[in-house]
């Protein structure tokens, strides 16, 4: 038995072998095609030597752990958290995620690995769920138009503030805010108001509106203290002075209370967390914003609308796209890109599962618990502050700390408002046993078992809501499970195909990384629970922030920003505060024309003036133009924002020079880190000249895209900017929760822990190899637009279709839709260059899948050639007709190409399981939907055409 392997040889392969797609022989073939012998040689060839330093930089990142070891370590961290019954309130409530929704949505890759629905024909499932979300918000808030989620309640309030300013006619810069607003909302409003020159007036509104002019106001319903007052008189008063009103409202309370829309509000904002979304120590949760019809075109973020497809059938897609930052850039109304789609889907499913009666029952019970609590306390002589409330009881006591500590000993966390005041918030989770424990904490034995309600009599809701059949047809678990399966089957997510989206890094979201997010120790933590209760999560966050700082070459990291866009804002605010701290007046932000739209939008939100820098023929920042712009704005230059590698997918050789030129003029360098998947383990932006970067943990570090969110966009800064990180005293908060969305931070932690630095470096180089392989294979079929000094690309490549379009009439849109017939997801379309496709295969795809994509693109090129040759008319060919539904094939067929070619463009190997995915709708007419805006579930008869 001499060939018997030794025990040491029988170790499991490292996790990196699972994360990385190509097997060694496949990688060898890919490298061979590119013309290099190894990944190291590729690194030498691709990366400018001036920035390379990754391999030998010391870090505290431990050697790679196996999945089992990582999970054990994370379990140990989780065990250091103390989960209590959350009765703190403040915008975060206990809730039950129905197991059917947890398993079939939150833990289901068909939902969590989907991309933002920019290709609507293969995204009808999540679009339908989001339409239900919009309908739910519109119905409950009493305003007709709601978007498909904002990042959290506090940023939603900030978006409402700027919306009211844009939409209204008042010239004033004053915005009045109810003093009884959630503290974190006030914090974010302050951060966002200051750079825009908005004067916030925080006032106790019991005595009416403060004197003077204003452009708008934010009221709370119920207030942070729990009390419910009729906002109508204040709304009228603001309107009389020419201002507009937003109301922050609790959607569960609105099942019982007259909705703000019926009381005259122009906008309603809040969170949908308590609709089944785990607390997660503060997020991710979907915020909401609804508005009057007149303001639909002012709405920030994504809006799902109903339109029709080429056969005239109803179909969904994102509406009014031209108002978004990727089109409007510095004229954008907001910088929101990635939002909270997965969590919005969860909240919508919760409403679909419970329906109007179920939600009303939950609201009534929640309220009754609060009413019993108040009555019992009052009967025993405790001073209950408000007579009318929904779920939160505010009390005055001699020693709030002692009562809070006693309650905590009994397993309940309450809100310690001050030394003499407590807030006690009930929720779906509250039981009579919890009330009993609270009474014990107050030293009370005799308790009531039932009592009258304590809602204002004149605010009883009378209007119906959730009357659409969607909210009554899926109320058994079987029905809901099948609805969810039907929706998921309409979509193409990573569980069925590669999603080669340039700039978006659709890589593996490993199961071991995902599992911990629903562990109760992480999922059920309230963000304002006593510090000691979150010891494990805090330790995890500290480690993650340190690891990210080390990988990027910066001194400090904050995970607070809820998306890349929010990281940009935080980073630019840090730069602005830095200049101010030195007594310098600098407000010009240079941004290359190829930048992501969020860059310019964020700069404007940070109070900066955007000056565009040209890019040269190779896609690099035009150094001559940069120098000219620096010279022209020398005294006012605040920052340069560049993306590295560039949005063109190229490692620019001059990046050090570019950074130095900006520094020399007194500016700071912001390196957009969305493309970090081409750098991790090879080079560090903080070391080659960046002062600030944001990272997209939902791109490079494995947080799934969720169909358009959640995201986490940590901001990383050099030492001199550390004091200006959000929420550290100088610059205010950019998100509602102190750590943003900690509920999903186990994912990047686990990824780094299981990869180790060598594994991360291998992932980066494999991603670069894959992109170069695609470029090499497709170069003779489609021109590859940009290349670096070595003739190669970085981690993505741009296929230029402009010439082909000119010669054939076939557009990028045709190619993208035709890919759906091939069962593939389109690459990024027309960004950063109109008329092109940007392909990013990532390291997770194996060679067979990459080859499937390459073959499809070659097949499509051959189809284009037949159009070019005149065999098929431009208006009637398999590309223009794409995508093809099964229904359109069985109809009468009078096209110059066969049904077979339409549906099965690639030969099907006999005996091999058919990978055909049938798109549920044909090409969607976006303009029709924009002209006839419908943003909530349409009546069923709309579908019987
Ligand atoms: C994705 C991306 C952003 C924005 O990140 P979000 O998380 O979507 O807000 C910014 N810049 C670049 C280059 C990106 O690719």
PDB file of C-alpha atoms in Angstrom, residues 239-467:
ATOM      1  CA  UNK A 239     -49.540  74.847   2.930  1.00  0.00           C
ATOM      2  CA  UNK A 240     -50.906  78.299   3.760  1.00  0.00           C
ATOM      3  CA  UNK A 241     -47.352  79.583   3.932  1.00  0.00           C
ATOM      4  CA  UNK A 242     -46.561  78.072   0.566  1.00  0.00           C
ATOM      5  CA  UNK A 243     -44.621  75.084   1.873  1.00  0.00           C
ATOM      6  CA  UNK A 244     -45.023  71.338   1.402  1.00  0.00           C
ATOM      7  CA  UNK A 245     -45.203  68.606   4.031  1.00  0.00           C
ATOM      8  CA  UNK A 246     -43.650  65.191   4.492  1.00  0.00           C
ATOM      9  CA  UNK A 247     -44.906  62.920   7.251  1.00  0.00           C
ATOM     10  CA  UNK A 248     -42.778  60.150   8.750  1.00  0.00           C
ATOM     11  CA  UNK A 249     -45.228  57.370   9.480  1.00  0.00           C
ATOM     12  CA  UNK A 250     -45.312  53.807  10.770  1.00  0.00           C
ATOM     13  CA  UNK A 251     -46.932  51.596   8.124  1.00  0.00           C
ATOM     14  CA  UNK A 252     -48.296  49.141  10.687  1.00  0.00           C
ATOM     15  CA  UNK A 253     -49.978  51.985  12.595  1.00  0.00           C
ATOM     16  CA  UNK A 254     -51.504  53.169   9.323  1.00  0.00           C
ATOM     17  CA  UNK A 255     -53.672  50.048   9.174  1.00  0.00           C
ATOM     18  CA  UNK A 256     -55.576  51.675  12.097  1.00  0.00           C
ATOM     19  CA  UNK A 257     -54.897  55.402  11.683  1.00  0.00           C
ATOM     20  CA  UNK A 258     -56.128  57.765   8.975  1.00  0.00           C
ATOM     21  CA  UNK A 259     -53.225  57.791   6.494  1.00  0.00           C
ATOM     22  CA  UNK A 260     -51.223  61.027   6.099  1.00  0.00           C
ATOM     23  CA  UNK A 261     -52.173  61.187   2.410  1.00  0.00           C
ATOM     24  CA  UNK A 262     -55.808  61.636   3.437  1.00  0.00           C
ATOM     25  CA  UNK A 263     -54.782  64.361   5.868  1.00  0.00           C
ATOM     26  CA  UNK A 264     -53.117  66.460   3.181  1.00  0.00           C
ATOM     27  CA  UNK A 265     -49.470  65.318   3.294  1.00  0.00           C
ATOM     28  CA  UNK A 266     -47.468  65.779   0.088  1.00  0.00           C
ATOM     29  CA  UNK A 267     -45.041  62.963   0.881  1.00  0.00           C
ATOM     30  CA  UNK A 268     -44.913  60.108   3.390  1.00  0.00           C
ATOM     31  CA  UNK A 269     -41.686  58.404   4.494  1.00  0.00           C
ATOM     32  CA  UNK A 270     -40.625  55.623   6.811  1.00  0.00           C
ATOM     33  CA  UNK A 271     -39.273  52.132   7.086  1.00  0.00           C
ATOM     34  CA  UNK A 272     -40.845  48.788   6.209  1.00  0.00           C
ATOM     35  CA  UNK A 273     -38.620  46.881   8.648  1.00  0.00           C
ATOM     36  CA  UNK A 274     -41.428  45.703  10.877  1.00  0.00           C
ATOM     37  CA  UNK A 275     -42.981  43.908   7.910  1.00  0.00           C
ATOM     38  CA  UNK A 276     -40.987  40.771   8.543  1.00  0.00           C
ATOM     39  CA  UNK A 277     -37.456  42.123   8.050  1.00  0.00           C
ATOM     40  CA  UNK A 278     -35.005  41.071  10.788  1.00  0.00           C
ATOM     41  CA  UNK A 279     -33.578  43.867  12.952  1.00  0.00           C
ATOM     42  CA  UNK A 280     -30.008  42.889  12.044  1.00  0.00           C
ATOM     43  CA  UNK A 281     -28.532  45.452  14.477  1.00  0.00           C
ATOM     44  CA  UNK A 282     -29.873  48.262  12.305  1.00  0.00           C
ATOM     45  CA  UNK A 283     -30.175  46.976   8.761  1.00  0.00           C
ATOM     46  CA  UNK A 284     -30.490  46.321   5.933  1.00  0.00           C
ATOM     47  CA  UNK A 285     -34.147  47.350   5.766  1.00  0.00           C
ATOM     48  CA  UNK A 286     -36.160  48.981   3.024  1.00  0.00           C
ATOM     49  CA  UNK A 287     -37.115  52.602   3.581  1.00  0.00           C
ATOM     50  CA  UNK A 288     -40.108  53.987   1.718  1.00  0.00           C
ATOM     51  CA  UNK A 289     -41.241  57.278   0.201  1.00  0.00           C
ATOM     52  CA  UNK A 290     -44.615  57.953  -1.380  1.00  0.00           C
ATOM     53  CA  UNK A 291     -45.805  61.173  -3.000  1.00  0.00           C
ATOM     54  CA  UNK A 292     -48.763  62.836  -4.640  1.00  0.00           C
ATOM     55  CA  UNK A 293     -49.155  62.099  -8.358  1.00  0.00           C
ATOM     56  CA  UNK A 294     -47.828  65.587  -9.239  1.00  0.00           C
ATOM     57  CA  UNK A 295     -44.437  64.738  -7.748  1.00  0.00           C
ATOM     58  CA  UNK A 296     -43.977  61.324  -9.399  1.00  0.00           C
ATOM     59  CA  UNK A 297     -41.245  62.655 -11.668  1.00  0.00           C
ATOM     60  CA  UNK A 298     -39.374  64.081  -8.679  1.00  0.00           C
ATOM     61  CA  UNK A 299     -39.181  60.758  -6.860  1.00  0.00           C
ATOM     62  CA  UNK A 300     -35.617  59.597  -6.080  1.00  0.00           C
ATOM     63  CA  UNK A 301     -34.500  56.011  -6.632  1.00  0.00           C
ATOM     64  CA  UNK A 302     -36.127  53.306  -8.680  1.00  0.00           C
ATOM     65  CA  UNK A 303     -39.769  53.197  -9.615  1.00  0.00           C
ATOM     66  CA  UNK A 304     -41.426  50.111 -11.091  1.00  0.00           C
ATOM     67  CA  UNK A 305     -44.130  50.803 -13.639  1.00  0.00           C
ATOM     68  CA  UNK A 306     -46.542  48.874 -15.815  1.00  0.00           C
ATOM     69  CA  UNK A 307     -46.099  49.007 -19.572  1.00  0.00           C
ATOM     70  CA  UNK A 308     -46.678  46.554 -22.409  1.00  0.00           C
ATOM     71  CA  UNK A 309     -44.562  44.220 -24.483  1.00  0.00           C
ATOM     72  CA  UNK A 310     -44.212  43.859 -28.237  1.00  0.00           C
ATOM     73  CA  UNK A 311     -47.295  41.629 -28.351  1.00  0.00           C
ATOM     74  CA  UNK A 312     -49.361  44.147 -26.402  1.00  0.00           C
ATOM     75  CA  UNK A 313     -49.351  42.219 -23.135  1.00  0.00           C
ATOM     76  CA  UNK A 314     -48.851  44.000 -19.806  1.00  0.00           C
ATOM     77  CA  UNK A 315     -45.257  43.883 -18.642  1.00  0.00           C
ATOM     78  CA  UNK A 316     -43.272  45.573 -15.906  1.00  0.00           C
ATOM     79  CA  UNK A 317     -40.091  47.594 -16.062  1.00  0.00           C
ATOM     80  CA  UNK A 318     -38.342  50.433 -14.269  1.00  0.00           C
ATOM     81  CA  UNK A 319     -40.160  53.655 -15.089  1.00  0.00           C
ATOM     82  CA  UNK A 320     -38.939  57.208 -15.691  1.00  0.00           C
ATOM     83  CA  UNK A 321     -35.296  56.113 -15.862  1.00  0.00           C
ATOM     84  CA  UNK A 322     -34.194  59.406 -17.331  1.00  0.00           C
ATOM     85  CA  UNK A 323     -34.667  61.097 -13.953  1.00  0.00           C
ATOM     86  CA  UNK A 324     -32.003  58.863 -12.366  1.00  0.00           C
ATOM     87  CA  UNK A 325     -28.403  59.783 -11.571  1.00  0.00           C
ATOM     88  CA  UNK A 326     -26.906  57.530 -14.247  1.00  0.00           C
ATOM     89  CA  UNK A 327     -28.531  59.710 -16.879  1.00  0.00           C
ATOM     90  CA  UNK A 328     -28.729  63.118 -15.206  1.00  0.00           C
ATOM     91  CA  UNK A 329     -25.415  63.048 -13.345  1.00  0.00           C
ATOM     92  CA  UNK A 330     -24.853  66.389 -11.610  1.00  0.00           C
ATOM     93  CA  UNK A 331     -28.427  67.392 -12.429  1.00  0.00           C
ATOM     94  CA  UNK A 332     -29.755  64.232 -10.781  1.00  0.00           C
ATOM     95  CA  UNK A 333     -32.310  64.598  -8.032  1.00  0.00           C
ATOM     96  CA  UNK A 334     -30.530  62.057  -5.840  1.00  0.00           C
ATOM     97  CA  UNK A 335     -27.492  59.778  -5.912  1.00  0.00           C
ATOM     98  CA  UNK A 336     -29.373  56.575  -5.039  1.00  0.00           C
ATOM     99  CA  UNK A 337     -28.335  53.597  -7.166  1.00  0.00           C
ATOM    100  CA  UNK A 338     -28.265  50.330  -5.215  1.00  0.00           C
ATOM    101  CA  UNK A 339     -31.253  50.321  -2.842  1.00  0.00           C
ATOM    102  CA  UNK A 340     -32.853  47.616  -0.658  1.00  0.00           C
ATOM    103  CA  UNK A 341     -34.666  45.411  -3.149  1.00  0.00           C
ATOM    104  CA  UNK A 342     -34.364  42.074  -1.328  1.00  0.00           C
ATOM    105  CA  UNK A 343     -35.730  43.616   1.864  1.00  0.00           C
ATOM    106  CA  UNK A 344     -38.494  45.393  -0.032  1.00  0.00           C
ATOM    107  CA  UNK A 345     -39.436  42.014  -1.496  1.00  0.00           C
ATOM    108  CA  UNK A 346     -39.526  40.508   2.011  1.00  0.00           C
ATOM    109  CA  UNK A 347     -41.767  43.329   3.267  1.00  0.00           C
ATOM    110  CA  UNK A 348     -44.056  42.999   0.256  1.00  0.00           C
ATOM    111  CA  UNK A 349     -44.299  39.233   0.791  1.00  0.00           C
ATOM    112  CA  UNK A 350     -45.201  39.845   4.426  1.00  0.00           C
ATOM    113  CA  UNK A 351     -48.107  42.036   3.318  1.00  0.00           C
ATOM    114  CA  UNK A 352     -49.114  39.519   0.648  1.00  0.00           C
ATOM    115  CA  UNK A 353     -49.037  36.682   3.203  1.00  0.00           C
ATOM    116  CA  UNK A 354     -50.960  38.515   5.933  1.00  0.00           C
ATOM    117  CA  UNK A 355     -53.253  40.631   3.772  1.00  0.00           C
ATOM    118  CA  UNK A 356     -55.224  43.574   5.101  1.00  0.00           C
ATOM    119  CA  UNK A 357     -56.949  41.540   7.841  1.00  0.00           C
ATOM    120  CA  UNK A 358     -53.724  39.970   9.031  1.00  0.00           C
ATOM    121  CA  UNK A 359     -51.861  43.286   9.177  1.00  0.00           C
ATOM    122  CA  UNK A 360     -54.797  44.889  10.956  1.00  0.00           C
ATOM    123  CA  UNK A 361     -54.901  42.076  13.489  1.00  0.00           C
ATOM    124  CA  UNK A 362     -51.164  42.404  14.140  1.00  0.00           C
ATOM    125  CA  UNK A 363     -51.523  46.178  14.511  1.00  0.00           C
ATOM    126  CA  UNK A 364     -54.514  45.821  16.858  1.00  0.00           C
ATOM    127  CA  UNK A 365     -52.741  43.296  19.030  1.00  0.00           C
ATOM    128  CA  UNK A 366     -49.567  45.404  19.123  1.00  0.00           C
ATOM    129  CA  UNK A 367     -51.634  48.406  20.119  1.00  0.00           C
ATOM    130  CA  UNK A 368     -53.643  46.466  22.706  1.00  0.00           C
ATOM    131  CA  UNK A 369     -50.452  45.286  24.376  1.00  0.00           C
ATOM    132  CA  UNK A 370     -49.284  48.901  24.603  1.00  0.00           C
ATOM    133  CA  UNK A 371     -52.677  49.982  25.942  1.00  0.00           C
ATOM    134  CA  UNK A 372     -52.630  47.265  28.620  1.00  0.00           C
ATOM    135  CA  UNK A 373     -49.093  48.249  29.543  1.00  0.00           C
ATOM    136  CA  UNK A 374     -50.062  51.923  29.882  1.00  0.00           C
ATOM    137  CA  UNK A 375     -53.195  51.130  31.854  1.00  0.00           C
ATOM    138  CA  UNK A 376     -51.348  48.841  34.252  1.00  0.00           C
ATOM    139  CA  UNK A 377     -48.585  51.364  34.843  1.00  0.00           C
ATOM    140  CA  UNK A 378     -51.011  54.223  35.296  1.00  0.00           C
ATOM    141  CA  UNK A 379     -53.149  52.193  37.725  1.00  0.00           C
ATOM    142  CA  UNK A 380     -50.075  51.697  39.860  1.00  0.00           C
ATOM    143  CA  UNK A 381     -49.254  55.368  39.895  1.00  0.00           C
ATOM    144  CA  UNK A 382     -46.579  55.456  37.186  1.00  0.00           C
ATOM    145  CA  UNK A 383     -46.658  58.727  35.235  1.00  0.00           C
ATOM    146  CA  UNK A 384     -47.630  57.783  31.656  1.00  0.00           C
ATOM    147  CA  UNK A 385     -46.770  60.810  29.535  1.00  0.00           C
ATOM    148  CA  UNK A 386     -49.132  60.485  26.544  1.00  0.00           C
ATOM    149  CA  UNK A 387     -52.785  59.493  26.533  1.00  0.00           C
ATOM    150  CA  UNK A 388     -52.868  58.591  22.850  1.00  0.00           C
ATOM    151  CA  UNK A 389     -50.295  56.375  21.213  1.00  0.00           C
ATOM    152  CA  UNK A 390     -49.934  53.396  18.890  1.00  0.00           C
ATOM    153  CA  UNK A 391     -47.271  51.002  20.155  1.00  0.00           C
ATOM    154  CA  UNK A 392     -44.918  53.044  22.349  1.00  0.00           C
ATOM    155  CA  UNK A 393     -45.593  54.119  25.932  1.00  0.00           C
ATOM    156  CA  UNK A 394     -43.508  56.962  27.352  1.00  0.00           C
ATOM    157  CA  UNK A 395     -43.274  57.032  31.180  1.00  0.00           C
ATOM    158  CA  UNK A 396     -41.628  59.201  33.837  1.00  0.00           C
ATOM    159  CA  UNK A 397     -39.998  57.409  36.750  1.00  0.00           C
ATOM    160  CA  UNK A 398     -37.640  58.320  39.578  1.00  0.00           C
ATOM    161  CA  UNK A 399     -34.823  56.091  38.358  1.00  0.00           C
ATOM    162  CA  UNK A 400     -35.082  55.109  34.703  1.00  0.00           C
ATOM    163  CA  UNK A 401     -31.738  53.316  34.806  1.00  0.00           C
ATOM    164  CA  UNK A 402     -32.788  50.984  37.588  1.00  0.00           C
ATOM    165  CA  UNK A 403     -36.017  49.982  35.834  1.00  0.00           C
ATOM    166  CA  UNK A 404     -34.227  49.516  32.502  1.00  0.00           C
ATOM    167  CA  UNK A 405     -31.578  47.335  34.145  1.00  0.00           C
ATOM    168  CA  UNK A 406     -34.213  45.240  35.913  1.00  0.00           C
ATOM    169  CA  UNK A 407     -36.097  44.775  32.630  1.00  0.00           C
ATOM    170  CA  UNK A 408     -32.855  43.802  30.916  1.00  0.00           C
ATOM    171  CA  UNK A 409     -32.205  41.195  33.608  1.00  0.00           C
ATOM    172  CA  UNK A 410     -35.619  39.803  32.728  1.00  0.00           C
ATOM    173  CA  UNK A 411     -34.656  39.648  29.055  1.00  0.00           C
ATOM    174  CA  UNK A 412     -36.235  42.844  27.748  1.00  0.00           C
ATOM    175  CA  UNK A 413     -34.525  45.955  26.344  1.00  0.00           C
ATOM    176  CA  UNK A 414     -36.327  49.259  26.729  1.00  0.00           C
ATOM    177  CA  UNK A 415     -35.437  52.782  25.617  1.00  0.00           C
ATOM    178  CA  UNK A 416     -33.751  54.832  28.297  1.00  0.00           C
ATOM    179  CA  UNK A 417     -34.741  58.302  27.149  1.00  0.00           C
ATOM    180  CA  UNK A 418     -33.162  60.123  30.123  1.00  0.00           C
ATOM    181  CA  UNK A 419     -32.471  59.480  33.800  1.00  0.00           C
ATOM    182  CA  UNK A 420     -36.163  59.881  34.493  1.00  0.00           C
ATOM    183  CA  UNK A 421     -37.895  58.763  31.300  1.00  0.00           C
ATOM    184  CA  UNK A 422     -38.384  55.451  29.560  1.00  0.00           C
ATOM    185  CA  UNK A 423     -39.886  54.418  26.233  1.00  0.00           C
ATOM    186  CA  UNK A 424     -41.573  51.012  26.043  1.00  0.00           C
ATOM    187  CA  UNK A 425     -42.358  49.845  22.528  1.00  0.00           C
ATOM    188  CA  UNK A 426     -44.644  46.894  21.773  1.00  0.00           C
ATOM    189  CA  UNK A 427     -44.553  44.877  18.587  1.00  0.00           C
ATOM    190  CA  UNK A 428     -45.777  41.741  16.914  1.00  0.00           C
ATOM    191  CA  UNK A 429     -43.471  39.854  19.307  1.00  0.00           C
ATOM    192  CA  UNK A 430     -44.932  41.242  22.529  1.00  0.00           C
ATOM    193  CA  UNK A 431     -46.694  38.700  24.728  1.00  0.00           C
ATOM    194  CA  UNK A 432     -48.519  39.034  28.025  1.00  0.00           C
ATOM    195  CA  UNK A 433     -45.500  37.344  29.616  1.00  0.00           C
ATOM    196  CA  UNK A 434     -43.333  40.234  28.385  1.00  0.00           C
ATOM    197  CA  UNK A 435     -45.803  42.726  29.872  1.00  0.00           C
ATOM    198  CA  UNK A 436     -45.714  40.759  33.110  1.00  0.00           C
ATOM    199  CA  UNK A 437     -41.922  40.983  33.148  1.00  0.00           C
ATOM    200  CA  UNK A 438     -42.075  44.730  32.558  1.00  0.00           C
ATOM    201  CA  UNK A 439     -44.554  45.178  35.397  1.00  0.00           C
ATOM    202  CA  UNK A 440     -42.171  43.219  37.608  1.00  0.00           C
ATOM    203  CA  UNK A 441     -39.355  45.550  36.570  1.00  0.00           C
ATOM    204  CA  UNK A 442     -41.517  48.459  37.720  1.00  0.00           C
ATOM    205  CA  UNK A 443     -42.313  46.623  40.982  1.00  0.00           C
ATOM    206  CA  UNK A 444     -45.989  46.170  40.137  1.00  0.00           C
ATOM    207  CA  UNK A 445     -47.942  42.956  40.801  1.00  0.00           C
ATOM    208  CA  UNK A 446     -51.593  43.643  40.013  1.00  0.00           C
ATOM    209  CA  UNK A 447     -51.965  43.908  36.254  1.00  0.00           C
ATOM    210  CA  UNK A 448     -54.914  44.335  33.878  1.00  0.00           C
ATOM    211  CA  UNK A 449     -55.571  41.669  31.253  1.00  0.00           C
ATOM    212  CA  UNK A 450     -57.441  43.851  28.793  1.00  0.00           C
ATOM    213  CA  UNK A 451     -58.347  47.490  28.363  1.00  0.00           C
ATOM    214  CA  UNK A 452     -59.708  50.076  25.954  1.00  0.00           C
ATOM    215  CA  UNK A 453     -57.701  51.276  22.988  1.00  0.00           C
ATOM    216  CA  UNK A 454     -55.757  54.510  23.213  1.00  0.00           C
ATOM    217  CA  UNK A 455     -55.902  55.710  19.615  1.00  0.00           C
ATOM    218  CA  UNK A 456     -57.347  59.166  18.855  1.00  0.00           C
ATOM    219  CA  UNK A 457     -61.047  58.689  18.099  1.00  0.00           C
ATOM    220  CA  UNK A 458     -61.055  61.096  15.174  1.00  0.00           C
ATOM    221  CA  UNK A 459     -58.150  59.357  13.411  1.00  0.00           C
ATOM    222  CA  UNK A 460     -59.679  55.925  12.932  1.00  0.00           C
ATOM    223  CA  UNK A 461     -58.863  54.703   9.457  1.00  0.00           C
ATOM    224  CA  UNK A 462     -61.987  54.208   7.335  1.00  0.00           C
ATOM    225  CA  UNK A 463     -60.486  53.704   3.874  1.00  0.00           C
ATOM    226  CA  UNK A 464     -59.716  50.242   2.531  1.00  0.00           C
ATOM    227  CA  UNK A 465     -56.212  49.085   1.644  1.00  0.00           C
ATOM    228  CA  UNK A 466     -54.515  46.092   0.003  1.00  0.00           C
ATOM    229  CA  UNK A 467     -57.715  45.335  -1.890  1.00  0.00           C
TER     230      UNK A 467
END
